[in-house]
Amino acid sequence: MIQKKLIAGIGAAAILAFGGNAFAATSSASATATIQSQMAVTKVTGKDLRFGGFIAGTSGDTVVRIDPNQADAASRTIVSGDATPLGEAVYAFGPAEFTVSGTVGSGFTFSVDESSINITSSANTMTVSDFTVSSSSGTIADGGSSVKVGGNLTISSGQADGSYSGIFNVTANYN
C-alpha cells in the first residue's frame, strides 16, 4: 500500500512539474538594423549664389532674382527697379549648387536654413531673401544628387560701391 501511494505521489508530482508545458506556446522575432552612409552636402566649386555686377539705380530699390531651375545665363531676372546690370563675361551670375551624397537610392530633403541674410562690403549691406531650391527632396544618385539654390537680392538706390558677400547655410536629411 505504501508502494502504491509512493507511485501515485510521484505520478502527481510529474504531472505538476511537466503538465504546465502542455499549455505553453513559443514564438520568435528577428532583430534588424539598417546602417546608412553618413550624408554629406558639398558646395560645387565656383558655384556660389552669384547675382553679378550692377550700377545702382536712382529711383528706389532694385530686386534681382536668381532662379535655381535655369541655366546660369538664363537664371537672372530684374524684378523691379532701375539698377543697370553689367556684362556677364566679367560679372558672372547663377544659382549656388550643392551635391548631396550618402546611401545611393535613399530619399532626402533639402532646405536653406535662413529666410534672409545680409551681404556686406565694409559697413555697407544688401539683403538676400526668398531663397528657393531646385528640389526640396529627392533620391541620392550614384555620385550624388545636385540641388541648386537661388534667391532675391535687394539693391538700394544709390547703393555704395563694393564687393559684397555673406554666407547662408543649407541642410540635407535622410527621409
XYZ file of C-alpha atoms in Angstrom:
175
model
C 0.000 0.000 0.000
C 2.834 2.338 0.822
C 4.355 1.480 -2.537
C 1.072 2.397 -4.352
C 0.883 5.741 -2.515
C 4.514 6.467 -3.345
C 3.967 5.728 -7.054
C 0.765 7.808 -7.058
C 2.610 10.691 -5.367
C 5.476 10.553 -7.892
C 2.967 10.494 -10.762
C 1.157 13.552 -9.394
C 4.441 15.400 -8.960
C 5.385 14.588 -12.549
C 2.066 15.930 -13.858
C 2.522 19.157 -11.897
C 6.134 19.551 -12.996
C 5.619 18.841 -16.713
C 1.925 19.392 -17.182
C 2.268 23.200 -17.406
C 4.135 22.857 -20.702
C 1.083 21.373 -22.342
C -0.425 24.897 -22.438
C 2.782 26.869 -23.327
C 3.387 28.449 -26.744
C 6.583 29.863 -28.162
C 7.493 32.195 -30.983
C 10.473 34.153 -32.210
C 11.241 37.520 -33.804
C 14.102 38.913 -35.843
C 16.298 41.754 -34.687
C 17.098 44.141 -37.552
C 19.044 47.336 -38.173
C 19.866 49.458 -41.194
C 23.100 51.400 -41.484
C 23.298 54.258 -43.967
C 26.353 56.134 -45.122
C 26.991 59.456 -43.455
C 25.166 62.084 -45.510
C 27.234 64.955 -46.895
C 26.373 68.226 -48.598
C 29.182 69.783 -50.599
C 29.114 73.099 -52.455
C 30.233 72.658 -56.055
C 33.465 74.606 -56.581
C 32.813 78.006 -58.164
C 29.033 77.665 -57.802
C 28.145 80.160 -55.084
C 24.937 82.198 -55.363
C 26.120 84.914 -57.776
C 23.979 87.927 -58.647
C 26.557 89.551 -60.944
C 27.556 93.210 -61.181
C 25.349 96.337 -61.238
C 25.375 100.096 -61.297
C 22.968 101.127 -58.527
C 19.727 102.758 -59.620
C 18.473 106.171 -58.602
C 14.738 105.708 -58.042
C 14.083 103.130 -55.351
C 15.180 99.604 -54.643
C 16.030 97.111 -57.363
C 15.167 93.455 -56.798
C 17.219 90.887 -58.710
C 16.127 87.231 -58.780
C 18.269 84.168 -59.478
C 16.126 81.181 -60.499
C 17.679 77.846 -59.430
C 15.790 75.986 -62.166
C 17.507 77.841 -65.015
C 20.965 77.564 -66.540
C 23.351 80.264 -65.307
C 22.970 82.536 -68.355
C 19.148 82.468 -68.125
C 18.827 82.489 -64.330
C 18.887 86.257 -63.620
C 15.808 88.478 -63.776
C 15.476 92.104 -62.687
C 12.101 92.016 -60.956
C 11.864 95.734 -60.270
C 13.961 98.894 -60.124
C 16.405 100.680 -62.366
C 19.844 99.258 -61.484
C 21.879 98.553 -64.620
C 23.308 95.039 -64.960
C 26.938 94.777 -66.027
C 28.338 92.271 -68.524
C 28.147 88.586 -67.674
C 31.635 87.934 -69.065
C 33.160 89.876 -66.156
C 30.370 89.657 -63.551
C 29.061 86.078 -63.707
C 25.722 85.178 -62.180
C 23.841 81.983 -61.382
C 22.489 79.800 -58.601
C 24.575 78.118 -55.916
C 24.954 74.401 -56.491
C 25.372 71.620 -53.937
C 25.935 67.863 -54.201
C 24.053 65.677 -51.714
C 25.714 62.300 -51.160
C 25.102 59.304 -48.920
C 23.459 55.911 -49.324
C 22.539 55.555 -53.012
C 18.795 55.145 -53.519
C 17.850 56.777 -50.207
C 15.434 59.696 -50.089
C 16.495 63.090 -48.765
C 15.106 66.540 -48.017
C 16.988 69.786 -48.663
C 16.409 73.293 -47.304
C 18.040 76.674 -46.777
C 18.376 77.407 -43.061
C 17.841 81.183 -43.212
C 14.921 83.172 -44.607
C 17.277 86.070 -45.388
C 20.890 87.159 -44.900
C 22.823 90.387 -45.173
C 25.768 90.524 -47.524
C 28.343 93.165 -46.668
C 31.121 95.294 -48.087
C 32.840 97.134 -45.227
C 29.989 98.806 -43.308
C 27.530 98.610 -46.234
C 24.893 95.892 -46.572
C 22.379 94.437 -49.000
C 19.785 91.761 -48.269
C 19.390 88.377 -49.934
C 15.982 86.837 -49.240
C 13.307 84.498 -50.597
C 15.709 81.604 -51.105
C 14.400 78.950 -53.482
C 15.730 75.463 -54.214
C 15.600 73.440 -57.412
C 14.273 70.481 -55.417
C 13.350 70.262 -51.738
C 13.502 66.454 -51.846
C 14.989 63.723 -53.974
C 16.763 60.391 -54.135
C 20.528 60.094 -53.790
C 22.048 59.003 -57.095
C 25.351 57.239 -57.666
C 27.905 60.057 -57.467
C 25.493 62.317 -55.528
C 22.481 64.432 -56.426
C 22.608 68.087 -57.435
C 20.471 70.771 -55.767
C 20.635 74.439 -56.770
C 19.744 77.484 -54.662
C 18.539 80.864 -55.894
C 17.089 83.917 -54.198
C 16.387 87.628 -54.393
C 18.885 90.463 -53.895
C 17.653 93.927 -52.930
C 19.893 96.753 -54.180
C 19.057 100.117 -52.615
C 19.032 103.191 -54.812
C 22.479 104.773 -54.543
C 23.943 101.558 -53.061
C 27.619 102.081 -52.147
C 30.282 100.585 -54.428
C 31.975 97.405 -53.240
C 32.219 93.645 -53.469
C 29.504 92.263 -51.194
C 29.455 88.797 -49.678
C 27.804 86.775 -46.950
C 27.101 83.182 -46.016
C 23.922 81.122 -45.925
C 23.581 77.559 -44.680
C 21.768 74.570 -46.131
C 20.653 71.273 -44.572
C 20.035 67.845 -46.088
C 18.469 64.968 -44.146
C 17.506 61.401 -44.927
C 13.732 60.941 -45.064
